[in-house]
Each structure stands twice: as C-alpha cells, then as structure tokens.
Short mmCIF file of C-alpha atoms and ligand atoms in Angstrom, two decimals:
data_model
loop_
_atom_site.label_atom_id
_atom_site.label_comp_id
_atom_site.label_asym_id
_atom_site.label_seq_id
_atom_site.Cartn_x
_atom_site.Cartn_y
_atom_site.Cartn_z
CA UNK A 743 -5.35 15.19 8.02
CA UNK A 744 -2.00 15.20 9.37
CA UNK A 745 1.21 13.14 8.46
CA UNK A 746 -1.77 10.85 6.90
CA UNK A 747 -3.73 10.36 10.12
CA UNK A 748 -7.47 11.31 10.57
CA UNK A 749 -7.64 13.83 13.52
CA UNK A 750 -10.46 13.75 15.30
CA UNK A 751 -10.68 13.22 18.98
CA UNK A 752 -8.83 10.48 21.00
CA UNK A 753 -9.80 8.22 23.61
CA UNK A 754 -8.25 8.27 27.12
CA UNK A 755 -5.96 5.75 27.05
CA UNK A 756 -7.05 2.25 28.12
CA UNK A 757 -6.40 1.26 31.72
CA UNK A 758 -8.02 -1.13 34.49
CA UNK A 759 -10.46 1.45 34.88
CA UNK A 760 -12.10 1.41 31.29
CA UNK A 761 -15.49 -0.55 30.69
CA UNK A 762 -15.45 -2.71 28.17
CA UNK A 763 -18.17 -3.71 25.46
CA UNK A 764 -17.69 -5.54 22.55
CA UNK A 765 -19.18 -7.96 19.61
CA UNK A 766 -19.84 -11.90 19.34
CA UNK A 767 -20.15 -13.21 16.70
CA UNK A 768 -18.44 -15.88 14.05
CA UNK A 769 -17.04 -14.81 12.30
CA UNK A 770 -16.69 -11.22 13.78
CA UNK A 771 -13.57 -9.72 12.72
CA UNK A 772 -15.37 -8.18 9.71
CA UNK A 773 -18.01 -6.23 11.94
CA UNK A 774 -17.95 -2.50 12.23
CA UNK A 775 -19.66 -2.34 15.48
CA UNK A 776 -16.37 -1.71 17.70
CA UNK A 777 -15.44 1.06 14.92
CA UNK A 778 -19.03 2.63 15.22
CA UNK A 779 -18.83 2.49 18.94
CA UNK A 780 -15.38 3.70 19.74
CA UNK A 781 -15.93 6.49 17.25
CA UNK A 782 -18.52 7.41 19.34
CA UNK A 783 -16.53 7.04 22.82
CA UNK A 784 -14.12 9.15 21.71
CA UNK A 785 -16.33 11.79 21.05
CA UNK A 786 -18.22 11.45 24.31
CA UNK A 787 -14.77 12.04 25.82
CA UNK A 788 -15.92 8.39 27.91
CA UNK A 789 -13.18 5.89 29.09
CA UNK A 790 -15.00 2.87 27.10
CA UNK A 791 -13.72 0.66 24.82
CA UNK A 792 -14.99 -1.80 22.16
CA UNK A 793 -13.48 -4.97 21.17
CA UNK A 794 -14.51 -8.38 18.68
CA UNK A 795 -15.26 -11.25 20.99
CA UNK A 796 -15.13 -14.18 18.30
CA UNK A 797 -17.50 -17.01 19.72
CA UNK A 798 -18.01 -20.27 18.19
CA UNK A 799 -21.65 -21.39 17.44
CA UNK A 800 -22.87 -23.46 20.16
CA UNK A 801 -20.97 -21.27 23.24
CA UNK A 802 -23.65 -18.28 23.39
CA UNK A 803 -24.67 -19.35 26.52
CA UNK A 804 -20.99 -19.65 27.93
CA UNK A 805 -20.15 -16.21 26.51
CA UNK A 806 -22.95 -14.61 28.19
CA UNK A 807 -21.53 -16.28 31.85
CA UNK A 808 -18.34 -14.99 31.21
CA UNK A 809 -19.75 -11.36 30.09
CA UNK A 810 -21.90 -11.76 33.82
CA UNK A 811 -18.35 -12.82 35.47
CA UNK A 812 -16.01 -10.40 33.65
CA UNK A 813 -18.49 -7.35 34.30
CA UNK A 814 -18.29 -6.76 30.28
CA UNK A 815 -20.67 -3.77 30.27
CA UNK A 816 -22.74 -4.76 27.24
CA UNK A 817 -22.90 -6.75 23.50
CA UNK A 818 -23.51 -6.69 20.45
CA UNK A 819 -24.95 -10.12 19.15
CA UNK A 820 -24.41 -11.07 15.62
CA UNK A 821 -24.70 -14.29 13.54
CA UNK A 822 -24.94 -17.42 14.57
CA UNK A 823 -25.78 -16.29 18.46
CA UNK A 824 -28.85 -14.03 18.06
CA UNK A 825 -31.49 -16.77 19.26
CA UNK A 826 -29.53 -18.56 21.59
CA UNK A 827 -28.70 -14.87 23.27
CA UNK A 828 -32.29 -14.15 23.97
CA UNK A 829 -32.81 -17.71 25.49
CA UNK A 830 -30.21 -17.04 28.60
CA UNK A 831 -31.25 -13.14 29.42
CA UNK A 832 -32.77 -12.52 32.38
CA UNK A 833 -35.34 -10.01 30.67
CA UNK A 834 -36.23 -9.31 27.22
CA UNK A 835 -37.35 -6.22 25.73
CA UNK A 836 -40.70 -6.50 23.66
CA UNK A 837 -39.66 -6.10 20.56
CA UNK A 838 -36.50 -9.06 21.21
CA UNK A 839 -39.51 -11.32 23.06
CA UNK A 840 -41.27 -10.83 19.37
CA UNK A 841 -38.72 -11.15 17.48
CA UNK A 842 -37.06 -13.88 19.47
CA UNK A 843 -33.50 -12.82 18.65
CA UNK A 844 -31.33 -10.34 20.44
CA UNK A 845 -28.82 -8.07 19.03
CA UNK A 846 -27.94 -6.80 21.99
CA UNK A 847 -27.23 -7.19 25.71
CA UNK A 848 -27.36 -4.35 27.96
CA UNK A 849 -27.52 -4.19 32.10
CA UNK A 850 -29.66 -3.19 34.41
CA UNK A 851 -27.97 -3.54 37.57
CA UNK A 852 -27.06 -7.02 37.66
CA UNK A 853 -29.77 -8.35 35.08
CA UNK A 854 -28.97 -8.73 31.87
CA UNK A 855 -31.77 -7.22 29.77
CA UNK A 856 -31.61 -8.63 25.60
CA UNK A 857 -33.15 -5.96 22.96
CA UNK A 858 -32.72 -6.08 19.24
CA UNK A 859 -32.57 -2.58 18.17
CA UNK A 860 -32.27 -3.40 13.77
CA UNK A 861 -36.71 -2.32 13.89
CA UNK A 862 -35.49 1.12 15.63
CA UNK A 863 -32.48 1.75 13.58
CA UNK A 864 -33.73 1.27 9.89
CA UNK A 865 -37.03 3.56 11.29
CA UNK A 866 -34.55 5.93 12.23
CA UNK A 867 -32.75 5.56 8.56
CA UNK A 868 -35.89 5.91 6.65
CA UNK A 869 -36.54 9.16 9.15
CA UNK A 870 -33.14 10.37 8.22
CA UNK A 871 -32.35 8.69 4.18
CA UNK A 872 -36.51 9.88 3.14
CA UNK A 873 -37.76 12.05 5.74
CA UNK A 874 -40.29 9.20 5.67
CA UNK A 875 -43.13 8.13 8.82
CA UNK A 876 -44.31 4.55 7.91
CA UNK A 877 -47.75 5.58 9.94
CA UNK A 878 -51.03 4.56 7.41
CA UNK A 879 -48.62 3.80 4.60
CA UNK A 880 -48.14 0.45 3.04
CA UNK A 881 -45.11 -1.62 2.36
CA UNK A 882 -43.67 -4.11 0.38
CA UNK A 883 -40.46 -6.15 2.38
CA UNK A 884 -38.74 -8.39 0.28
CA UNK A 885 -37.18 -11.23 2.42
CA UNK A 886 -38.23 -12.96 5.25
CA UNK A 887 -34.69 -13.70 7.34
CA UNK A 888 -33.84 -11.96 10.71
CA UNK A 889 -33.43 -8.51 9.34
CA UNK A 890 -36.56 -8.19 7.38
CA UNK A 891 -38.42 -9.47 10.71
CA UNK A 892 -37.29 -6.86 11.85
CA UNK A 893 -38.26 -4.54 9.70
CA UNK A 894 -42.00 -5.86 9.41
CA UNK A 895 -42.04 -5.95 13.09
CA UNK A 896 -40.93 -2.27 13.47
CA UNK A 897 -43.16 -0.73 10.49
CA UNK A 898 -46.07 -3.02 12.20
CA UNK A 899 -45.06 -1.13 15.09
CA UNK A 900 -44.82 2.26 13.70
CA UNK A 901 -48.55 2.26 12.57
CA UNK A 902 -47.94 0.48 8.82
CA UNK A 903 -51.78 0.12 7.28
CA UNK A 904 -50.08 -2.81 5.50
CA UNK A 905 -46.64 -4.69 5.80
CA UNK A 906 -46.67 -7.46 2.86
CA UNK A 907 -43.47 -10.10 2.71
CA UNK A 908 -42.45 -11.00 -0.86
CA UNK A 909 -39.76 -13.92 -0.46
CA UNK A 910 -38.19 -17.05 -1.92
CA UNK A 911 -39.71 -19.64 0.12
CA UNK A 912 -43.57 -19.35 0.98
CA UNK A 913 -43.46 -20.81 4.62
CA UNK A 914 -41.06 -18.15 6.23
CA UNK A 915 -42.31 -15.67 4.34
CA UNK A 916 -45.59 -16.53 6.14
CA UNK A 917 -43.90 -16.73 9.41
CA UNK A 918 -42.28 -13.32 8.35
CA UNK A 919 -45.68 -11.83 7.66
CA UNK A 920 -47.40 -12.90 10.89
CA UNK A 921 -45.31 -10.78 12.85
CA UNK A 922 -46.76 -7.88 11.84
CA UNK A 923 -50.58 -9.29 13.08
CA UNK A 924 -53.16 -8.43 11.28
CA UNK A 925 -51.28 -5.94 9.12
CA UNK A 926 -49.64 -8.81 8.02
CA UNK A 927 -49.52 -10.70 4.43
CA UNK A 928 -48.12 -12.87 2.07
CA UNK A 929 -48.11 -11.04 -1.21
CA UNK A 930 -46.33 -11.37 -5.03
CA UNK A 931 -44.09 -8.26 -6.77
CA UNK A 932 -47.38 -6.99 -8.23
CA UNK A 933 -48.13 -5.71 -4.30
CA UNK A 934 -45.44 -3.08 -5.46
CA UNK A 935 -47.58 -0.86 -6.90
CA UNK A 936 -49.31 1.57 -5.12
CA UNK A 937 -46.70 0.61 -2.00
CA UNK A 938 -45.42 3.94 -0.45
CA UNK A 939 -42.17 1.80 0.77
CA UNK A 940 -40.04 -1.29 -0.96
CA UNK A 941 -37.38 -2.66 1.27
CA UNK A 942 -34.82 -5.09 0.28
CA UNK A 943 -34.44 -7.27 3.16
CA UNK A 944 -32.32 -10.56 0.95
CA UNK A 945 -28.54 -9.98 1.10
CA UNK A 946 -29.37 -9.68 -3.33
CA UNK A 947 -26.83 -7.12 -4.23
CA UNK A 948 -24.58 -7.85 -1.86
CA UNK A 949 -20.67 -7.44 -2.88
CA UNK A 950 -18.23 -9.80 -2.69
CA UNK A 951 -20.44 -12.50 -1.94
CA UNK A 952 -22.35 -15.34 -4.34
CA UNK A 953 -25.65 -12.97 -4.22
CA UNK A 954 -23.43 -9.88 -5.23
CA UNK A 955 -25.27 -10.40 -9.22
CA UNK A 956 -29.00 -11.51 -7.68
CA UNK A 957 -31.57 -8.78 -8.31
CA UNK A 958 -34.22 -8.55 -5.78
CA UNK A 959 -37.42 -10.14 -6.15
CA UNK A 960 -39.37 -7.15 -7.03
CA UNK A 961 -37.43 -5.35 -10.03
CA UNK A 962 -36.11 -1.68 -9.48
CA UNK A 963 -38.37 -0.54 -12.94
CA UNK A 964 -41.03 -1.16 -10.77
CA UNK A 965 -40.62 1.54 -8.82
CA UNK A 966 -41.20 4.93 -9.25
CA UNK A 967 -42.01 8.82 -7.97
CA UNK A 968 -44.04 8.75 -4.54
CA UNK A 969 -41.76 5.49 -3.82
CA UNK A 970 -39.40 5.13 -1.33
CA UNK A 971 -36.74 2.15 -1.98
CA UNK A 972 -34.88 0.98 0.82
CA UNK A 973 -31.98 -1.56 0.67
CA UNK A 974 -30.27 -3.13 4.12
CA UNK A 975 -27.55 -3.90 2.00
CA UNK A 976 -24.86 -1.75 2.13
CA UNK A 977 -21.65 -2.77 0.60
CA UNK A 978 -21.75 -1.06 -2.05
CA UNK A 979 -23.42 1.52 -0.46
CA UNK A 980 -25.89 1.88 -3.15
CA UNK A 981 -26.59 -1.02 -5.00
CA UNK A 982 -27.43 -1.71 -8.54
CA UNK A 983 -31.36 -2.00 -7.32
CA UNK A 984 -31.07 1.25 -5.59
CA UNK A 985 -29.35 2.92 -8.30
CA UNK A 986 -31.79 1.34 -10.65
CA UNK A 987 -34.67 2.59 -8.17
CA UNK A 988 -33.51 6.30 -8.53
CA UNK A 989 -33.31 6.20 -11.79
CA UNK A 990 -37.11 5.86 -11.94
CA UNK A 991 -37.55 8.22 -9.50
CA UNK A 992 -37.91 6.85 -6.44
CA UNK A 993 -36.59 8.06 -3.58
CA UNK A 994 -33.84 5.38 -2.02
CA UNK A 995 -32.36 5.17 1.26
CA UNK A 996 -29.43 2.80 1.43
CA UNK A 997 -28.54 -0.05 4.48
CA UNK A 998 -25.56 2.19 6.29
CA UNK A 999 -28.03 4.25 7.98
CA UNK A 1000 -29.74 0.64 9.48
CA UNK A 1001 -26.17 0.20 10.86
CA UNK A 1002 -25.53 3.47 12.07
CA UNK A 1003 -28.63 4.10 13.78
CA UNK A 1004 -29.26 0.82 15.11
CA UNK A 1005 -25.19 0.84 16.65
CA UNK A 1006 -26.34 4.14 18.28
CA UNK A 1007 -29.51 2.68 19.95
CA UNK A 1008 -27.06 0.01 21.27
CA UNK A 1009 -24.46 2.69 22.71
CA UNK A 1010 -27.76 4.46 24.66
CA UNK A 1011 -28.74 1.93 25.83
CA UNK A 1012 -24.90 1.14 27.37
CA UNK A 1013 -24.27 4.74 28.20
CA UNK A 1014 -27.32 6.14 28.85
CA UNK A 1015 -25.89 9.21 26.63
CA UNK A 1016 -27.25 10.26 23.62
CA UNK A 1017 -25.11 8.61 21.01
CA UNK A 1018 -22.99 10.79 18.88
CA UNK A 1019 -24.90 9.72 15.71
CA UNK A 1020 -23.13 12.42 12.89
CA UNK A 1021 -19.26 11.08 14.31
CA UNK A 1022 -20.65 7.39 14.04
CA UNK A 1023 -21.85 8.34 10.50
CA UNK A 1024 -18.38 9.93 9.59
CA UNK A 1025 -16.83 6.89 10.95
CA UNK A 1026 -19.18 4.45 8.86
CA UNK A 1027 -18.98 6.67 6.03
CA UNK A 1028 -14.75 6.23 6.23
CA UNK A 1029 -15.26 2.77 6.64
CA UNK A 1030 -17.10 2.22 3.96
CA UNK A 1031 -15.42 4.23 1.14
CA UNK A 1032 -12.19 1.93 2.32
CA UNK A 1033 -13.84 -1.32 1.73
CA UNK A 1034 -15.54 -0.22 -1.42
CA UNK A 1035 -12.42 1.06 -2.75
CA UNK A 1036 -10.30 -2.15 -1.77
CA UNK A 1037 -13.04 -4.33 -3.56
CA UNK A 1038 -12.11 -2.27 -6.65
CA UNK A 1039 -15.29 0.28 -7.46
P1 LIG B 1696 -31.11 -14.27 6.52
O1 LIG B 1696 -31.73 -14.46 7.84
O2 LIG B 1696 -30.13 -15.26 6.02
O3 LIG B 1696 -32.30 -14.12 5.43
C1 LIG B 1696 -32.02 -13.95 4.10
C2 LIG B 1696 -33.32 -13.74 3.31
O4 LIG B 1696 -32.94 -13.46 1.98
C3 LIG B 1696 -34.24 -14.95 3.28
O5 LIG B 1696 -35.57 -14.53 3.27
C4 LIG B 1696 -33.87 -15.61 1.95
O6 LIG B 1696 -34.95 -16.26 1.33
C5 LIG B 1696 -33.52 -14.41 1.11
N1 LIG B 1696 -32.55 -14.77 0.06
C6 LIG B 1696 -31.27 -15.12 0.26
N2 LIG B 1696 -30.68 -15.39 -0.93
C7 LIG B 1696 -31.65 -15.21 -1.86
C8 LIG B 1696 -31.67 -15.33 -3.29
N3 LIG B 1696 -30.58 -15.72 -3.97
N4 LIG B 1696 -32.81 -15.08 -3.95
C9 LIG B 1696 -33.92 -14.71 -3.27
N5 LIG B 1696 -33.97 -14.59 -1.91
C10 LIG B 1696 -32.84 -14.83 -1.23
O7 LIG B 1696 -30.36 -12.86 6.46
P2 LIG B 1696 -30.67 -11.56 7.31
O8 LIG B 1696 -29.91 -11.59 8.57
O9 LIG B 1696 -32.15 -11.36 7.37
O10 LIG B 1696 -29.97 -10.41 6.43
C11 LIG B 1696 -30.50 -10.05 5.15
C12 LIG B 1696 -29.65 -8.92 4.58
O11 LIG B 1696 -29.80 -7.76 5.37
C13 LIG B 1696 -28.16 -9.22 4.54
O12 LIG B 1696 -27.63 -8.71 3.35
C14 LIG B 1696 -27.60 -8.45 5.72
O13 LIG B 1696 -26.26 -8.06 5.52
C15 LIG B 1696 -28.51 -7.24 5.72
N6 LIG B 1696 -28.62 -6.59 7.02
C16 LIG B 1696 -28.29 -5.28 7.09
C17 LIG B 1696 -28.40 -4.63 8.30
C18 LIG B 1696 -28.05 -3.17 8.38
O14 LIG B 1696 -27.85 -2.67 9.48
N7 LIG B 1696 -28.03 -2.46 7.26
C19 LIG B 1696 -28.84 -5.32 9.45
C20 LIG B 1696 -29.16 -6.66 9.33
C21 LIG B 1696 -29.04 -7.30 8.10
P3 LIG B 1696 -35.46 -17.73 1.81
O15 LIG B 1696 -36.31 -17.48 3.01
O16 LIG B 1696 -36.22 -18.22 0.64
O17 LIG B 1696 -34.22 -18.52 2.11
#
C-alpha cells in the first residue's frame, strides 16, 4: 500500500485502440464483473477494458445490435436479459441451448456465440473450496431458479449418480430436476442424508435483502462429516447456513468462488488467455471485505 492506494499492476491507459467488454444488466451498477475482469486485464498487461452497460428489460435484443455495430468484444448477461440474450445469438453453446439462458456473449469472427458459464464456474469452486469431483456422488440442490439450473445441469454433466431439487414451489422444482435427465428428481430435506453435496441455490441468507433472515430449506444441523455444503450466496461470504454447516462438520465452500471462476471462464473465452484466476480472487476477495464491512459485520 502506498499513500492508501492498492499497488498492483496498471492498465495501459484507455485509447481508441482498447477493446471493450462490459455487463447488461438492470440494474447493473452493483455487479462486480467489470472489477473481476479489469483486475484481470491488468494483469495480462492487455489493452481491454470493462464497463456496466445498464439496459432496460425489454431492449436485450437492441443491446445485442448495438454490441454487433459498436464491435463491443464480448458480455456479460445478467438479470432480467439472460433468456432474451440466448434468443438473438447466432449460435449457442450446449450447455446455454439447455439451459436456455446466456450469461455471456462471446465472438467468433462475426457470429455471436451465447454460453452460460455459472455450471463451469461453481464446478470449478467446489474443485477449488472442497477439492471435490461430483462424478458417482449424489446431491441435494436446494432451489430451482436460474442458478441452481445451473448447477443441476453442470453436476448432471460432471457424472452426478443423483442430482435431487428441494424447492419452494413443486412445478419448477420439477422443471429444475428434469434438466439433469434421468439423474434427475424431485426430492424433500430428508434426501440430505447420505448426500455427498448440499448446495444452496435460493438467495436464503442473502444480506441486505428481505431473504437476508430465511434459512434454507434443508437445515445446516443436517449436515455433517463426509458433507460438502455449498452456498451461491456470497454476501456475507459465509453465511449463517454455512457457518452453521461447519460447525457440524461439514466441509463448506462459499458462492465467491461461483463468481470468480465463472468471470474467468467468461474472460477465456474473450481473450483466449488463460484468465488470471488468483488476481481475480484478490480482487473479489477486496471487494468483498469492503461491502461486508460497509453493511456493518
Ligand atoms: P431465481 O431465479 O430468482 O430463483 C430463486 C430460487 O430461490 C427459486 O427456486 C425460489 O423458489 C427460491 N426462493 C427464493 N426465495 C425463497 C424463500 N424465501 N424461501 C424458499 N425459497 C426461496 O434466482 P437465481 O438467479 O437462481 O439466484 C439464486 C441465488 O444464487 C441468488 O442469491 C443469487 O445471488 C445467487 N447466485 C450466485 C452466483 C455466484 O456466482 N455465486 C451466480 C448466480 C446466482 P420458488 O421457485 O419457489 O420461487
């Protein structure tokens, strides 16, 4: 630290010259994809740049022209646009075409090709957070939104024996579950036991927001040695499940790594570089101890 700046290394500075990527979303100013990705830049030493592109619902489609137009070298797709995104690519990846969402656009030469890369990046937390390989092993996902597709998609994917979807409301949780196949069920909190994996997939724990006191569906005593507990949330970074989780033994992995990880697929696929994954994790780490301390813990 010096005259209380970070050091670390700097980006060229910006000119016509640098290529530009960027987030849509709305809202968007709250996303830490432009700091994950410009942490990374500078480390690559690359003239690129990251910015917020805040895009009303309803003008996904007239982003992505102007992206085409402006020669914007890539996205990152966020809430509301994530469905709408995939419906104007000219390709899809397969795990985007399954998912039907993209969370991010990339070219190849003039196509633009959507992927969603949240399945790779919370199998590349679990990899990292557990040192855990979801092949033969059940789980338990708790949640049945965009992120815990996902997730059952990517453990499905990974060689999962079993993926079962615990959630709130029955019918997406059986929409949730059928992306995994035949792998796929429907199951209750008593499916916890004897689960090698529990994944909170529900924005329950969640600070700052009305869920910030909801407990997941399946409770942290639950769980126990031989467990690994994984929550997307991750502000705090470890929430009260989690904590609760470890307590009992279980081996928890908390949501930053999902965002780290899953940023870093993004900037490979841009770059075509192998993303700088410890500076993005500094950078995230920063981040987050900033915002935690702001909301006063
Ligand atoms: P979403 O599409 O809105 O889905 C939310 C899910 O949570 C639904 O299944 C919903 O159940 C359930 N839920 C919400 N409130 C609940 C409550 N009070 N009690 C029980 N269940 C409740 O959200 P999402 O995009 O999937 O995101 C889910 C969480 O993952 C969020 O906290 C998000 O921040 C986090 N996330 C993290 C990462 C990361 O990189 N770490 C990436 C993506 C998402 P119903 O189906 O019954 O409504």
């Amino acid at each position: 630290m010096t005259d209380g700046l970070v050091s670390g290394p700097v980006r060229p500075a910006l000119s016509a010259a640098t290529r530009v990527v960027g987030v849509m979303g709305d809202p968007v100013a709250h996303s830490l994809s432009p700091l994950l990705h410009n942490a990374a830049f500078a480390t690559l030493g690359v003239d690129w740049v990251s910015v917020g592109f805040p895009v009303p619902d309803g003008h996904a489609a007239a982003a992505v022209a102007g992206l085409r137009a402006l020669g914007i070298a890539g996205l990152s797709v966020t809430m509301p646009h994530k469905a709408a995104v995939a419906a104007v690519m000219d390709r899809l990846t397969p795990v985007a075409e399954s998912l039907g969402a993209v969370n991010c656009i990339a070219r190849d030469g003039d196509a633009l090709v959507g992927d969603n890369t949240d399945g790779a990046g919370f199998l590349a937390s679990l990899r990292r957070g557990a040192g855990f390989d979801p092949a033969g092993r059940r789980a338990v996902v708790i949640g049945a939104g965009g992120a815990a597709r996902a997730v059952v998609l990517a453990l499905a994917d990974a060689g999962a024996a079993e993926v079962v979807v615990v959630n709130r409301s029955p019918d997406r949780a059986a929409a949730a579950a059928a992306v995994a196949g035949d792998r796929g069920r429907v199951g209750t909190p008593d499916d916890t036991d004897g689960a090698d994996l529990v994944v909170n997939a529900t924005p329950a724990g969640m600070g700052g927001t009305a869920t910030a006191t909801v407990a997941p569906l399946v409770d942290a005593d639950r769980l126990g040695p031989d467990q690994v507990a994984a929550d997307l949330v991750y502000h705090p970074l470890v929430t009260p499940w989690l904590s609760r989780a470890a307590e009992q033994g279980a081996t928890v992995v908390g949501g930053l790594g999902m965002l780290v990880h899953q940023a870093a697929v993004q900037l490979e696929r841009w770059t075509g570089q192998p993303a700088p994954v410890e500076a993005m994790w500094e950078a995230a780490l920063r981040e987050a101890a900033a915002r935690e301390a702001a909301a006063g813990r």
